[in-house]
Amino acid sequence: MDPSLSIEKLRNVGPRNISKLSRLGIRTVKDLLRHFPIRYEDYTEIIPIDRAEPGQKVNIQGEVLKISSRHIFPRRMSVTNAIVSDSSGAIKVVWFNQPYIENQLTEGTLVSLAGKVSLNKNGLYLSSPAYERIGSNIDSQTIGLKHTSGLVPVYPETEGVTSKYLRFLIKPLIKDIALTDPLPESILSKYNFPDISKALSEIHFPKNLQSAETAKDRFAFEDLLLFQIKALLERRKMNQLKSISIPFNQELIQGFIAQLPFSLTTDQKIAAWEILKDIQKSYPMNRLLEGDVGSGKTVVALIAAYQIAKRGHQTALMIPTEVLARQHYKTIALLFKDASVHTALLTGSESKLDGQPVTKKILKEGIASGQIQIIIGTHAVIQKDVSFDKLALVVIDEQHRFGIHQRKALLSNSELRITNSGPGSNTKSEIRNPLIPHLLSMTATPIPRTLALTIYGDLDISLIKEKPKDRQKIITKIVGPKERRDAYQFVRNEVKKGRQVFVVCPRIEISDPKKEIKVDNKRSKMNILWQEVKAVEEEYRKLSEEVFPDLKVAMLHGKLKPKEKNGVMDKFKNGEYDIVVSTSVIEVGVDIPNASIMMIESAERFGLAQLHQFRGRVGRGAHQSYCLLLSSSAEKSVNQRLKALVECDDGFDLAEKDMKIRGPGEFFGVKQSGLPDLAMASLANVELIKKARLEARLLLKEDSSLKNYPLLRERLESFQKLTHFE
Ligand code: ADP
Ligand code: MG
């Protein structure tokens, strides 16, 4: 049988099942075979009936002594009762609403049953167990069982597609189909991976859990390998593009660093050096700068921007929100005073040149003529009517807000290609050979190393782990329901001392994950937004009217217009408010040095990494700062998780912990990456990822277009199709 055969050709797949199966992404026989179990029910041991205990999940094999069905009319249901016996004893069995079982398991039939043993006043019984008829010789027939014996696979299901149905479809295929292995023989033997046929058989119907694990590793490796190959090819593509090469003038940079109001940390220096080296190349840099909130990423980007400006080229800094863009603009004004470098702020509602308000028209002309070298703004900057003269570097701050696909769009955005590549060039040749700006993304979301290597495999990464010396430690406390009043009192005292407070409202979750898939994305997002607005309004009302009627409380949420948000943040910064209540989506990097308390409601609903980010919003001034994690749960395990935050203030360590606790799927970019589930689950497996990286390199080195590996190439293409819609 051809593995690419459509499932409709299978004998046991009816027209109604086709659409149901396609909901699980199953369209061909191959898809079916690659629909892997999420776990196994352990029925490896046949339990003699007299040894069955209540609560135990057992496989019992024996003979049907009696069976009968009856209807219970008022409740419109049927009950089938049976008695099954083996050499050790007999047990009652009951099924509901499956009257046909009576005809399948007639008296005298040998049957294999798997299910949970229950106990009622009449003794032990099996309730709705899975069942299979077995031939006359029990021992020799056990091998043919797929639902009730051995390690029984449990699959991701959907309405109308049960694990039982999937087992029923998959089991016969495993024997029938001879798949060609996409992995080269040499790799299989090097790592002791089973070949595809063995691996398929062992992942679906394993002999033991160990062999299932090995099979899983093998498939995860395959996907990780493809992912790495994809990343390497992506890189190669980038390296063939052309960018402006900006020579690194060490004296200039030393001078710049010397005039800063602080001395750089070693990590900042290394990161800046890496970036300056990158932009010296004539192909585009694609680098991620990772560092905790407050680690000082902006100045690192600025060093590169300064070098570029002094060569007469331009840098665009893209900031996710207007509030943050304005803050960056102010910071930058403080960090250097070189009158020959002109800076602009461009957002939806503001336009400034060298600190002074100007019209948008003037600003855009200044950008187009090259007179302005550093442009800071929101995505207003990449609007069509803004054209650059010599854009050499694009910096994206908090890139996860922009998303991976926007990053790619940005790179392919023709508006950002430099239209003036020097004297003598004409428009046509430029389009054929456009200059691509260097790209630097900055994020305060620490990404566990294994994730970074896989999901962001096409990026170079600079890390700032070290914090500036003057940073104080933030005191973090878990506040249980009983301590809430004390916490409020504490807040009041701090406000009396002149401090300010952030309150973050609980994250709103869609409770039913199935619905999330059905509701189209935009609408469910809007829905969440509205719910969050409601939550903020409620919290605002509570705090301003009941808890702190004497204090000045303001609120901030995603439904406010940028101008209104700016207004609130400005007033907060000026000390006109004591407390700002906001949603979780609010600006990550906002700098309010006088704010010393971060209070997070229902903290248990957030991931550690995000909580750590919230915490980073305080502790920016001279005052001792606090992070209060309000937990409505008295559960120990919940607070155990929050405790990690109390004990640890390293974002990278917390990210690793977070990944272990919640799994990689919760991390930004992972779900969007198109990485199949199995590989995703392996993202914590450093060894496997290292192997995949190594082999991807070796394969491409030996055969750069994978022409000797048609199956790998084919899978790679379907991968790329998947991730294209990121
Ligand atoms: P983030 O990494 O969160 O973007 P910023 O770049 O906004 O951090 O820096 C936070 C603050 O720290 C800014 O006011 C910045 O000027 C300051 N800063 C940056 N580097 C240092 C340093 N090495 N020493 C002291 N302060 C620094
Ligand atoms: Mg920042």
mmCIF file of C-alpha atoms and ligand atoms in Angstrom, residues 261-265 268 291-300 327-328 331 335 397-398 442 444 464 467-471 589 591 620, ligand 1:
data_model
loop_
_atom_site.group_PDB
_atom_site.id
_atom_site.type_symbol
_atom_site.label_atom_id
_atom_site.label_comp_id
_atom_site.label_asym_id
_atom_site.label_seq_id
_atom_site.Cartn_x
_atom_site.Cartn_y
_atom_site.Cartn_z
ATOM 1 C CA PRO A 261 26.445 58.346 32.462
ATOM 2 C CA PHE A 262 27.288 54.812 33.693
ATOM 3 C CA SER A 263 29.791 52.105 32.899
ATOM 4 C CA LEU A 264 28.601 49.172 30.835
ATOM 5 C CA THR A 265 28.401 45.688 32.259
ATOM 6 C CA GLN A 268 26.579 44.661 27.532
ATOM 7 C CA GLY A 291 18.200 40.234 28.680
ATOM 8 C CA ASP A 292 16.028 40.687 31.706
ATOM 9 C CA VAL A 293 13.979 43.803 32.133
ATOM 10 C CA GLY A 294 16.342 46.543 33.220
ATOM 11 C CA SER A 295 19.467 44.770 32.005
ATOM 12 C CA GLY A 296 20.151 47.665 29.663
ATOM 13 C CA LYS A 297 19.455 46.461 26.152
ATOM 14 C CA THR A 298 18.574 49.839 24.731
ATOM 15 C CA VAL A 299 22.019 51.293 25.150
ATOM 16 C CA VAL A 300 23.526 48.278 23.415
ATOM 17 C CA GLN A 327 10.207 56.461 27.001
ATOM 18 C CA HIS A 328 12.944 55.143 24.752
ATOM 19 C CA THR A 331 16.304 57.721 27.387
ATOM 20 C CA LEU A 335 22.572 58.860 26.628
ATOM 21 C CA ASP A 397 12.166 45.821 20.870
ATOM 22 C CA GLU A 398 10.159 43.143 22.664
ATOM 23 C CA MET A 442 15.455 42.533 21.656
ATOM 24 C CA ALA A 444 13.154 40.552 27.968
ATOM 25 C CA ILE A 464 22.857 39.937 28.896
ATOM 26 C CA LYS A 467 22.482 43.358 35.765
ATOM 27 C CA PRO A 468 23.924 46.845 36.223
ATOM 28 C CA LYS A 469 25.632 47.058 39.610
ATOM 29 C CA ASP A 470 23.341 49.651 41.101
ATOM 30 C CA ARG A 471 20.273 47.405 40.903
ATOM 31 C CA GLY A 589 9.242 48.069 29.854
ATOM 32 C CA ASP A 591 10.043 53.013 33.595
ATOM 33 C CA ARG A 620 14.081 50.983 38.991
HETATM 34 P P1 ADP B 1 15.872 46.910 29.159
HETATM 35 O O1 ADP B 1 16.927 45.888 28.975
HETATM 36 O O2 ADP B 1 14.795 46.465 30.058
HETATM 37 O O3 ADP B 1 15.357 47.450 27.859
HETATM 38 P P2 ADP B 1 16.819 49.548 29.431
HETATM 39 O O4 ADP B 1 17.682 49.542 28.250
HETATM 40 O O5 ADP B 1 15.532 50.281 29.323
HETATM 41 O O6 ADP B 1 16.562 48.086 29.937
HETATM 42 O O7 ADP B 1 17.670 50.096 30.658
HETATM 43 C C1 ADP B 1 17.070 50.355 31.885
HETATM 44 C C2 ADP B 1 17.738 51.541 32.533
HETATM 45 O O8 ADP B 1 19.048 51.219 32.940
HETATM 46 C C3 ADP B 1 17.856 52.728 31.615
HETATM 47 O O9 ADP B 1 17.537 53.875 32.339
HETATM 48 C C4 ADP B 1 19.319 52.702 31.220
HETATM 49 O O10 ADP B 1 19.787 53.982 30.892
HETATM 50 C C5 ADP B 1 19.987 52.152 32.445
HETATM 51 N N1 ADP B 1 21.234 51.422 32.214
HETATM 52 C C6 ADP B 1 21.565 50.692 31.145
HETATM 53 N N2 ADP B 1 22.781 50.137 31.286
HETATM 54 C C7 ADP B 1 23.235 50.504 32.503
HETATM 55 C C8 ADP B 1 24.424 50.243 33.246
HETATM 56 N N3 ADP B 1 25.397 49.476 32.745
HETATM 57 N N4 ADP B 1 24.538 50.803 34.472
HETATM 58 C C9 ADP B 1 23.565 51.556 34.972
HETATM 59 N N5 ADP B 1 22.421 51.849 34.333
HETATM 60 C C10 ADP B 1 22.236 51.314 33.107
#
